[in-house]
Amino acid sequence: MNGPKKDYSYCMSKNILVSVAWPYASGSRHLGHIGGAYLPADIFARYNRMIGNNVIMVSGSDVHGTPITVRADDEGVEPIEIVNRYHAEFLSYWEKLNIQWDNYTTTMTDNHKEVTQEMFLKIKENGFIEKNKSIQAFDPKENKFLPDRYVEGECPKCNYLEARGDQCDSCGITLDPEELINPKSKINGNPAEFKETEHYFLKLSALNDKLADWLNTKKGWRPHVINFSKSFVDEGLQDRAITRDLDWGIEIPDNELGDGKKIYVWFEAVIGYLSASKEWAVNNGTPEAWKDFWLDENAESYYFVGKDNVPFHAIIWPAMLLAYGDLNLPTNVPANQYILIKGEKASASRGVGKTLNDYLDEWNPDSLRYSLASILPEQNDSEISEDEMIRRNNEELVAAWGNLVQRVFSQYINNFDDLDTTFEYEKIDVDVLEGAKTCFKTTGEMIEKVELKSSLQNVMAYVNSINAYLNETEPWKVIKTDRKRASGILHCAITAIDACATMFTPFMPTTSQIVSDAIQKDDQNNWGINEIKKGAPLKNIGHLFKKFD
């Protein structure tokens, strides 16, 4: 019996922009950051590259966030010293975790400054930026205005006691410092005063109806993202100041406000997706290539962020794009919810959970990627513990997938001289490979809908079906009496393992490549079943993963 008929045709390639949250270069990252945005984006981008789409994945270190100046003040150093330290640390994360960027940059480049200032002027020219007076927090002891992140107090909506002057981490609402209950200066803990100052404002109120109409066209978004966004817009958007009394930041073009003011980070940082795309195009020797992802109406753009960033990426950034004109709005904002450790949101600044470096010193990066991908908080907050991570490593990677590869490779290599290449598949073999064909289809469909946790579970379920197939066919016994039949079983199992390695590649790229490279093929499909070369030796790759005690 011949193997299953293959049909892995794909539609014409699409241009896909994968935009990933810009981390503040102010402190070490933790598992919540990686599981919240960076790993999901890498999985999604890798899959789309595999099926032939044109993908650019961009992000960078946010160097103008006020958490940087807060830390610099605490340490008595200049902000640039903090930036350089943590930007270098972030680059080491991406290398160790095999996060495949097309451009990972910073908001400190001349390119980003120019793109930000050009966007500011265009939005102002279009009538959506204007001067206005506002009340801003002031520290009388320090005799200076306080950026929003220098103010903390009680959230007026959920009564969280550590809400910041720009946003509450607990309920996600965006704030202005004067809305806080009992606002205090983070510099010295004294009550904050409020004084009048003049700034540029983004006229969000004038964009409210356009934004509401756009949100109503969005289908398939995660419920917590679309429901929050619509509710926020239905309440009516308020104009927000996009400049602040700061020394650290991007200069205001054609500044009519006077000295001591800069473009505020919440307006500037999201422009990084555009500036990073333009920088990528120049670095690639094709300066106009960014237009394929920002001006082509058929291009798609996905923004991978945590749920605390939903207001900025599903509301404010789209509003800025509408105010600017001509540029593509987000196709989807698949924001993840929080990873919890003992019931609390993972937080490097508050010491909840170990830093990422702690895990990278102990774990195989693919094991860490798998353990995180298996609990991604796509719909709800997800609790994670080291015990659960170790269980998944030991029971799923070591005992299920790793053991499957090891025992089939060992059987094939140890009995290589006795294999008979004239075998034909039986129905049970064909069913296994038909299962692979189905798994490719359903896994791909899930990834395209950014249902990454389910797609990984789908592949692991197929791994378990291969193990069940081997337990039923027992090639280690059959080889003693029927070499031809045993050869067919082992060849089918190798074909299925190779298919699993392909499907695991977006999740575990390093070990999947090791498995794939060890198997000789007559053809190579980027996303589909391969024809395994009959009678060809396998490379002995040993154990893929280690078991934790």
XYZ file of C-alpha atoms in Angstrom:
549
model
C 0.000 0.000 0.000
C 1.369 3.417 -0.930
C 1.657 6.327 1.501
C -0.882 9.159 1.780
C -1.330 11.538 -1.100
C 0.284 14.866 -0.281
C -1.453 18.163 -0.890
C 0.371 21.035 0.724
C -0.439 23.878 -1.595
C -0.467 27.384 -0.189
C -1.990 30.640 -1.254
C 0.174 33.401 -2.665
C 2.603 34.764 -0.111
C 1.500 37.663 2.076
C 3.442 40.528 3.603
C 3.203 40.167 7.369
C 4.513 42.653 9.920
C 5.088 41.169 13.379
C 5.402 44.031 15.864
C 6.515 43.202 19.388
C 6.319 45.301 22.553
C 9.374 47.464 23.212
C 10.851 46.591 26.632
C 12.065 49.419 28.835
C 15.857 49.211 29.083
C 15.536 49.648 32.841
C 15.823 46.174 34.366
C 16.121 42.435 33.781
C 13.213 40.605 32.168
C 11.327 37.608 33.587
C 9.228 34.721 32.269
C 6.113 36.915 32.181
C 7.703 39.182 29.575
C 8.871 36.281 27.400
C 5.593 34.361 27.601
C 3.580 37.551 27.247
C 5.003 38.875 23.983
C 8.389 37.719 22.700
C 7.986 33.937 22.466
C 4.459 34.098 20.939
C 5.702 36.569 18.323
C 8.662 34.375 17.424
C 6.460 31.272 17.074
C 4.012 33.133 14.847
C 6.744 34.716 12.702
C 8.681 31.457 12.260
C 5.576 29.607 11.097
C 4.704 32.311 8.586
C 8.231 32.269 7.192
C 8.018 28.479 6.880
C 4.861 28.605 4.754
C 6.381 31.203 2.441
C 5.028 34.522 3.687
C 7.220 37.624 3.632
C 7.725 38.463 7.282
C 9.529 41.155 9.203
C 9.571 40.963 12.998
C 10.594 44.229 14.643
C 11.058 45.696 18.079
C 13.761 47.298 20.155
C 14.746 48.608 23.548
C 12.697 51.590 24.706
C 15.353 53.979 25.991
C 13.173 56.984 26.875
C 10.762 55.382 29.320
C 10.700 57.103 32.686
C 11.482 53.807 34.497
C 14.982 54.333 33.081
C 15.397 57.760 34.636
C 13.874 56.471 37.896
C 16.538 53.747 38.083
C 19.271 56.156 37.012
C 18.257 58.508 39.833
C 18.250 55.618 42.314
C 21.743 54.550 41.253
C 23.137 58.055 40.873
C 24.163 57.515 37.227
C 23.190 58.950 33.846
C 20.246 57.300 32.000
C 22.524 56.229 29.127
C 24.443 53.961 31.510
C 21.226 52.140 32.439
C 20.228 51.896 28.761
C 23.536 50.416 27.638
C 23.552 47.862 30.441
C 20.098 46.449 29.842
C 20.043 46.725 26.048
C 23.115 44.451 26.014
C 21.366 42.082 28.416
C 18.281 41.940 26.176
C 20.426 41.073 23.152
C 21.858 38.150 25.106
C 18.308 36.914 25.853
C 17.361 36.847 22.192
C 20.529 34.941 21.246
C 20.112 32.327 23.984
C 16.383 31.837 23.360
C 16.847 31.838 19.576
C 14.379 34.698 19.056
C 14.679 35.471 15.342
C 14.417 39.239 14.804
C 14.551 40.942 11.442
C 15.364 44.164 13.273
C 15.838 44.681 16.993
C 16.936 48.262 17.530
C 16.466 51.103 20.044
C 14.519 54.350 20.237
C 17.842 56.210 20.489
C 18.707 56.099 16.775
C 18.697 59.135 14.480
C 16.262 57.209 12.278
C 13.730 56.829 15.095
C 14.065 60.493 16.042
C 13.436 61.576 12.432
C 10.436 59.257 11.950
C 8.925 60.365 15.274
C 9.332 64.053 14.504
C 7.955 63.623 10.975
C 4.910 61.814 12.336
C 4.408 64.504 14.987
C 4.467 67.258 12.348
C 2.143 65.408 9.944
C -0.439 64.704 12.653
C -0.171 68.339 13.774
C -0.606 69.516 10.169
C -3.693 67.301 9.873
C -5.217 69.112 12.840
C -4.963 66.418 15.511
C -2.253 67.983 17.695
C -2.739 71.303 19.444
C -1.319 73.294 22.353
C -3.244 73.379 25.580
C -2.717 73.978 29.246
C -2.795 71.096 31.679
C -2.255 70.297 35.301
C 0.939 68.334 35.944
C 2.296 66.784 39.105
C 4.982 68.856 40.797
C 7.454 67.987 43.548
C 7.982 71.139 45.637
C 10.951 69.650 47.471
C 12.781 68.884 44.214
C 11.304 72.008 42.582
C 10.459 70.194 39.331
C 7.554 68.736 37.414
C 7.116 64.981 37.718
C 6.741 62.671 34.730
C 3.760 60.352 35.092
C 5.875 57.369 36.160
C 7.305 59.443 39.019
C 3.827 59.589 40.565
C 2.066 56.725 42.343
C -1.218 56.504 44.178
C -4.506 54.673 44.511
C -6.375 53.785 41.305
C -9.740 55.596 41.204
C -11.349 52.661 39.400
C -10.128 49.502 41.186
C -8.408 51.017 44.274
C -5.091 49.329 43.516
C -2.638 51.131 45.801
C 0.387 51.164 43.479
C -1.162 52.624 40.326
C 1.175 54.783 38.261
C 0.516 58.250 36.954
C -0.041 56.912 33.433
C -1.730 53.536 33.966
C -2.994 51.072 36.545
C -1.288 47.702 36.212
C -4.155 46.003 38.014
C -7.190 46.974 35.901
C -5.366 48.300 32.817
C -7.023 51.716 32.719
C -4.947 54.627 31.402
C -4.664 57.530 33.801
C -3.417 61.046 34.312
C -1.590 61.707 37.609
C -4.269 64.070 38.920
C -6.806 61.220 38.756
C -4.918 59.197 41.367
C -6.137 59.144 44.958
C -3.417 60.370 47.321
C -0.746 60.819 44.627
C 2.845 60.810 45.869
C 6.241 61.569 44.396
C 8.314 58.434 43.835
C 11.447 60.487 44.435
C 10.832 61.138 48.107
C 7.349 59.831 48.956
C 5.924 63.291 49.609
C 2.439 64.243 48.435
C 2.494 65.530 44.875
C 1.233 69.010 44.122
C -0.285 70.039 40.806
C 0.590 73.104 38.765
C -0.494 74.435 35.396
C 1.855 73.918 32.451
C 1.492 74.098 28.654
C 1.888 71.065 26.394
C 0.947 69.582 23.030
C -2.122 67.334 23.109
C -3.231 64.531 20.780
C -6.902 65.217 20.003
C -8.173 61.717 20.695
C -11.692 63.055 21.158
C -11.757 64.061 17.463
C -10.774 60.508 16.493
C -13.291 58.737 18.727
C -15.910 57.976 16.065
C -13.382 56.825 13.450
C -11.778 54.534 15.982
C -15.135 53.105 17.058
C -16.051 52.375 13.426
C -12.707 50.644 12.873
C -13.009 48.524 16.021
C -16.463 47.392 14.906
C -14.881 45.838 11.801
C -12.518 43.644 13.826
C -13.442 39.953 13.875
C -11.621 37.126 15.618
C -9.848 39.295 18.183
C -9.422 37.884 21.671
C -12.506 38.787 23.743
C -10.584 40.593 26.480
C -8.865 42.791 23.865
C -11.845 43.778 21.740
C -14.272 44.129 24.662
C -11.895 46.346 26.625
C -11.112 48.470 23.583
C -14.737 49.006 22.585
C -15.727 49.792 26.149
C -12.891 52.293 26.467
C -13.873 54.080 23.249
C -17.592 53.985 24.082
C -16.852 55.957 27.255
C -15.400 58.713 25.059
C -11.707 59.349 24.496
C -10.106 62.327 26.201
C -7.346 64.417 24.635
C -3.949 63.489 26.104
C -0.732 65.444 26.479
C 2.043 64.027 24.296
C 4.835 66.193 25.686
C 6.238 66.432 29.200
C 8.645 68.523 31.252
C 11.652 66.246 30.791
C 15.370 66.365 30.069
C 15.510 62.809 28.628
C 13.673 62.194 25.374
C 13.175 63.264 21.759
C 13.131 66.981 20.983
C 9.840 68.563 19.906
C 10.048 69.784 16.279
C 9.047 73.412 15.681
C 8.714 73.722 19.431
C 6.521 76.618 20.519
C 6.454 75.575 24.186
C 9.907 76.649 25.308
C 12.833 74.761 26.792
C 12.731 71.801 29.149
C 10.062 69.804 27.324
C 10.311 66.619 25.251
C 7.982 64.315 23.309
C 6.543 61.916 25.874
C 7.420 58.230 25.662
C 3.881 56.865 25.310
C 3.451 58.781 22.039
C 6.973 58.161 20.772
C 7.580 54.472 21.599
C 4.777 53.010 19.447
C 6.152 54.916 16.462
C 9.103 52.542 16.841
C 7.247 49.894 14.846
C 7.324 52.184 11.827
C 10.852 53.501 12.412
C 12.203 49.962 12.947
C 10.586 48.852 9.678
C 12.221 51.742 7.834
C 15.562 50.984 9.481
C 15.242 47.321 8.446
C 14.609 48.349 4.848
C 17.706 50.576 4.760
C 19.873 47.943 6.451
C 18.630 45.407 3.917
C 19.689 47.602 0.995
C 16.063 48.150 -0.092
C 15.063 51.533 1.405
C 11.509 51.434 0.040
C 10.729 47.853 1.143
C 9.006 49.005 4.353
C 6.123 50.222 2.199
C 5.191 46.607 1.374
C 4.208 46.174 5.026
C 2.723 49.600 5.793
C 1.095 50.796 2.556
C 0.004 47.560 0.832
C -3.688 47.181 1.709
C -3.351 43.381 1.589
C -0.479 43.327 4.088
C -1.216 42.138 7.627
C 0.173 43.473 10.902
C 0.114 41.739 14.272
C 1.019 43.412 17.568
C 2.253 41.084 20.308
C 1.964 42.737 23.722
C 0.818 42.048 27.261
C -2.676 43.044 28.358
C -1.378 46.144 30.154
C -0.391 47.433 26.707
C -3.812 46.918 25.093
C -4.881 50.602 25.421
C -1.753 51.793 23.627
C -1.859 49.249 20.783
C -5.576 48.720 20.195
C -6.687 52.309 20.834
C -4.010 55.022 20.937
C -1.654 53.711 18.209
C -4.553 53.077 15.781
C -5.794 56.592 16.592
C -2.357 57.996 15.768
C -2.322 56.055 12.487
C -5.767 57.405 11.611
C -4.588 60.927 12.423
C -1.490 60.487 10.248
C -3.306 58.852 7.326
C -2.334 56.302 4.639
C -0.620 53.740 6.931
C -2.091 50.306 7.687
C -3.921 49.805 10.961
C -3.383 46.637 13.046
C -4.832 43.422 11.681
C -4.835 41.936 15.166
C -3.577 42.706 18.654
C -3.303 39.201 20.184
C -2.403 40.479 23.633
C -1.692 37.852 26.256
C -2.891 38.147 29.810
C -0.570 37.817 32.812
C 1.647 34.956 33.900
C 1.139 34.618 37.649
C 3.558 33.330 40.230
C 1.846 32.339 43.492
C -1.143 34.438 42.495
C 0.820 37.599 41.661
C 1.713 39.073 38.278
C 5.334 38.288 37.447
C 7.287 41.513 37.931
C 11.011 42.135 37.885
C 10.620 45.541 39.534
C 8.634 44.112 42.471
C 10.721 40.943 42.779
C 7.932 38.535 41.834
C 9.583 35.590 40.076
C 13.168 34.929 39.100
C 14.863 36.848 36.320
C 15.136 35.313 32.899
C 18.898 34.909 33.309
C 18.277 32.629 36.288
C 16.312 30.249 34.060
C 18.665 30.500 31.097
C 21.510 29.371 33.347
C 19.605 26.201 34.272
C 17.399 25.254 31.317
C 17.847 24.091 27.747
C 16.379 27.077 25.830
C 14.029 24.820 23.836
C 12.777 23.235 27.077
C 12.100 26.694 28.442
C 10.355 27.751 25.227
C 8.184 24.618 25.316
C 7.248 24.955 28.986
C 6.208 28.576 28.474
C 4.366 27.926 25.199
C 2.354 25.170 26.849
C 0.830 27.608 29.380
C 0.574 30.842 27.362
C -2.049 33.111 28.993
C -3.945 33.709 25.755
C -7.436 34.014 27.265
C -6.891 34.153 31.021
C -4.122 34.791 33.504
C -2.022 31.620 33.847
C -0.350 30.415 37.014
C 3.116 28.994 36.526
C 5.389 27.209 38.948
C 8.761 25.561 38.613
C 7.146 22.250 39.593
C 4.761 22.499 36.636
C 7.524 23.547 34.251
C 9.665 20.615 35.393
C 6.719 18.226 35.035
C 6.143 19.309 31.455
C 9.825 18.960 30.670
C 10.083 15.504 32.224
C 6.753 13.995 31.140
C 6.183 15.644 27.759
C 9.597 16.524 26.340
C 11.772 13.819 27.861
C 9.349 10.893 28.276
C 7.060 11.483 25.261
C 8.840 13.367 22.450
C 12.496 12.821 23.363
C 11.985 9.145 24.166
C 10.079 8.599 20.907
C 12.983 9.999 18.878
C 15.570 8.089 20.910
C 13.942 4.661 20.732
C 13.044 4.819 17.034
C 16.474 6.120 16.080
C 18.102 3.401 18.188
C 15.984 0.652 16.612
C 16.720 1.954 13.123
C 20.465 2.386 13.689
C 20.956 -0.887 15.568
C 19.103 -2.906 12.910
C 20.234 -0.903 9.889
C 22.028 -3.824 8.200
C 18.864 -5.961 8.424
C 16.440 -3.423 6.962
C 14.591 -4.317 3.748
C 13.685 -1.383 1.513
C 11.154 -3.380 -0.552
C 8.442 -2.998 2.117
C 4.965 -1.628 1.467
C 2.873 0.273 3.984
C -0.117 -1.361 5.624
C -3.302 0.499 6.528
C -2.153 1.230 10.070
C 0.975 2.925 8.682
C -0.975 4.988 6.181
C -3.337 6.083 8.966
C -0.389 7.369 10.993
C 0.837 9.478 8.066
C -2.677 10.679 7.271
C -2.700 11.817 10.896
C 0.410 13.866 10.174
C -1.299 15.490 7.203
C -4.277 16.417 9.386
C -1.979 17.673 12.138
C -0.122 19.969 9.732
C -3.435 21.461 8.609
C -4.981 21.993 12.040
C -1.738 23.184 13.648
C -1.235 25.746 10.886
C -4.816 26.973 11.146
C -4.443 27.421 14.907
C -1.172 29.343 14.596
C -2.698 31.638 11.964
C -5.459 32.440 14.477
C -2.718 32.974 17.117
C -4.007 30.038 19.165
C -0.459 28.974 19.931
C -1.014 26.970 23.098
C -3.648 24.808 21.394
C -1.479 24.343 18.327
C 1.375 23.022 20.480
C -0.995 20.678 22.281
C -2.162 19.459 18.877
C 1.372 18.485 17.863
C 2.030 16.773 21.196
C -1.195 14.795 20.794
C 0.168 13.545 17.464
C 3.429 12.553 19.193
C 1.389 10.467 21.607
C -0.403 8.794 18.704
C 2.964 7.750 17.225
C 3.970 6.258 20.563
C 0.677 4.350 20.622
C 1.333 3.140 17.053
C 4.733 1.766 18.057
C 3.326 0.063 21.131
C 0.795 -1.660 18.882
C 3.145 -2.639 16.027
C 6.206 -3.500 18.203
C 8.934 -3.286 15.536
C 11.575 -4.387 18.079
C 9.817 -7.771 18.159
C 8.798 -7.944 14.497
C 12.400 -7.413 13.315
C 13.273 -10.889 14.617
C 10.752 -12.621 12.369
C 9.778 -10.268 9.537
C 12.456 -7.790 8.474
C 10.388 -6.347 5.654
C 7.420 -5.534 7.910
C 9.665 -4.119 10.641
C 11.376 -1.944 8.026
C 8.013 -0.503 6.968
C 7.061 0.275 10.555
C 10.377 1.989 11.288
C 10.305 3.950 8.033
C 6.754 5.119 8.831
C 7.823 6.109 12.348
C 10.843 8.039 11.048
C 8.588 9.847 8.549
C 6.163 10.761 11.333
C 8.988 11.920 13.618
C 10.362 14.099 10.836
C 6.880 15.612 10.437
C 6.752 16.338 14.175
C 10.169 18.005 14.014
C 8.814 20.304 11.291
C 5.698 21.168 13.306
C 7.748 21.711 16.479
C 10.158 24.066 14.670
C 8.323 27.331 15.477
C 8.254 26.326 19.144
C 11.614 24.553 19.567
C 13.803 25.551 16.613
C 17.159 24.236 17.818
C 16.288 20.654 18.773
C 13.833 20.343 15.881
C 16.619 21.225 13.447
C 18.846 18.575 15.039
C 16.187 15.920 14.427
C 15.462 17.074 10.891
C 19.145 17.215 9.905
C 19.662 13.646 11.126
C 17.133 12.257 8.602
C 17.979 12.027 4.893
C 15.156 12.983 2.543
C 14.299 12.684 -1.117
C 12.424 15.983 -0.928
C 12.044 18.805 1.559
C 8.761 20.517 2.467
C 8.860 23.524 4.729
C 5.422 22.647 6.108
C 4.391 19.128 5.131
C 5.379 15.454 5.066
C 8.776 14.695 3.551
C 9.755 11.635 1.510
C 12.352 9.899 3.668
C 15.166 8.303 1.704
C 14.890 4.511 1.923
C 17.986 2.641 2.984
C 19.797 5.796 4.130
C 21.503 5.857 7.551
C 20.353 8.106 10.380
C 22.692 10.322 12.323
C 22.910 9.312 15.983
C 21.847 12.438 17.910
C 21.610 11.033 21.433
C 19.204 12.550 23.960
C 17.484 15.805 23.030
C 16.507 16.879 26.544
C 17.647 16.314 30.104
C 15.399 15.245 32.953
C 15.175 17.430 36.038
C 15.172 15.754 39.435
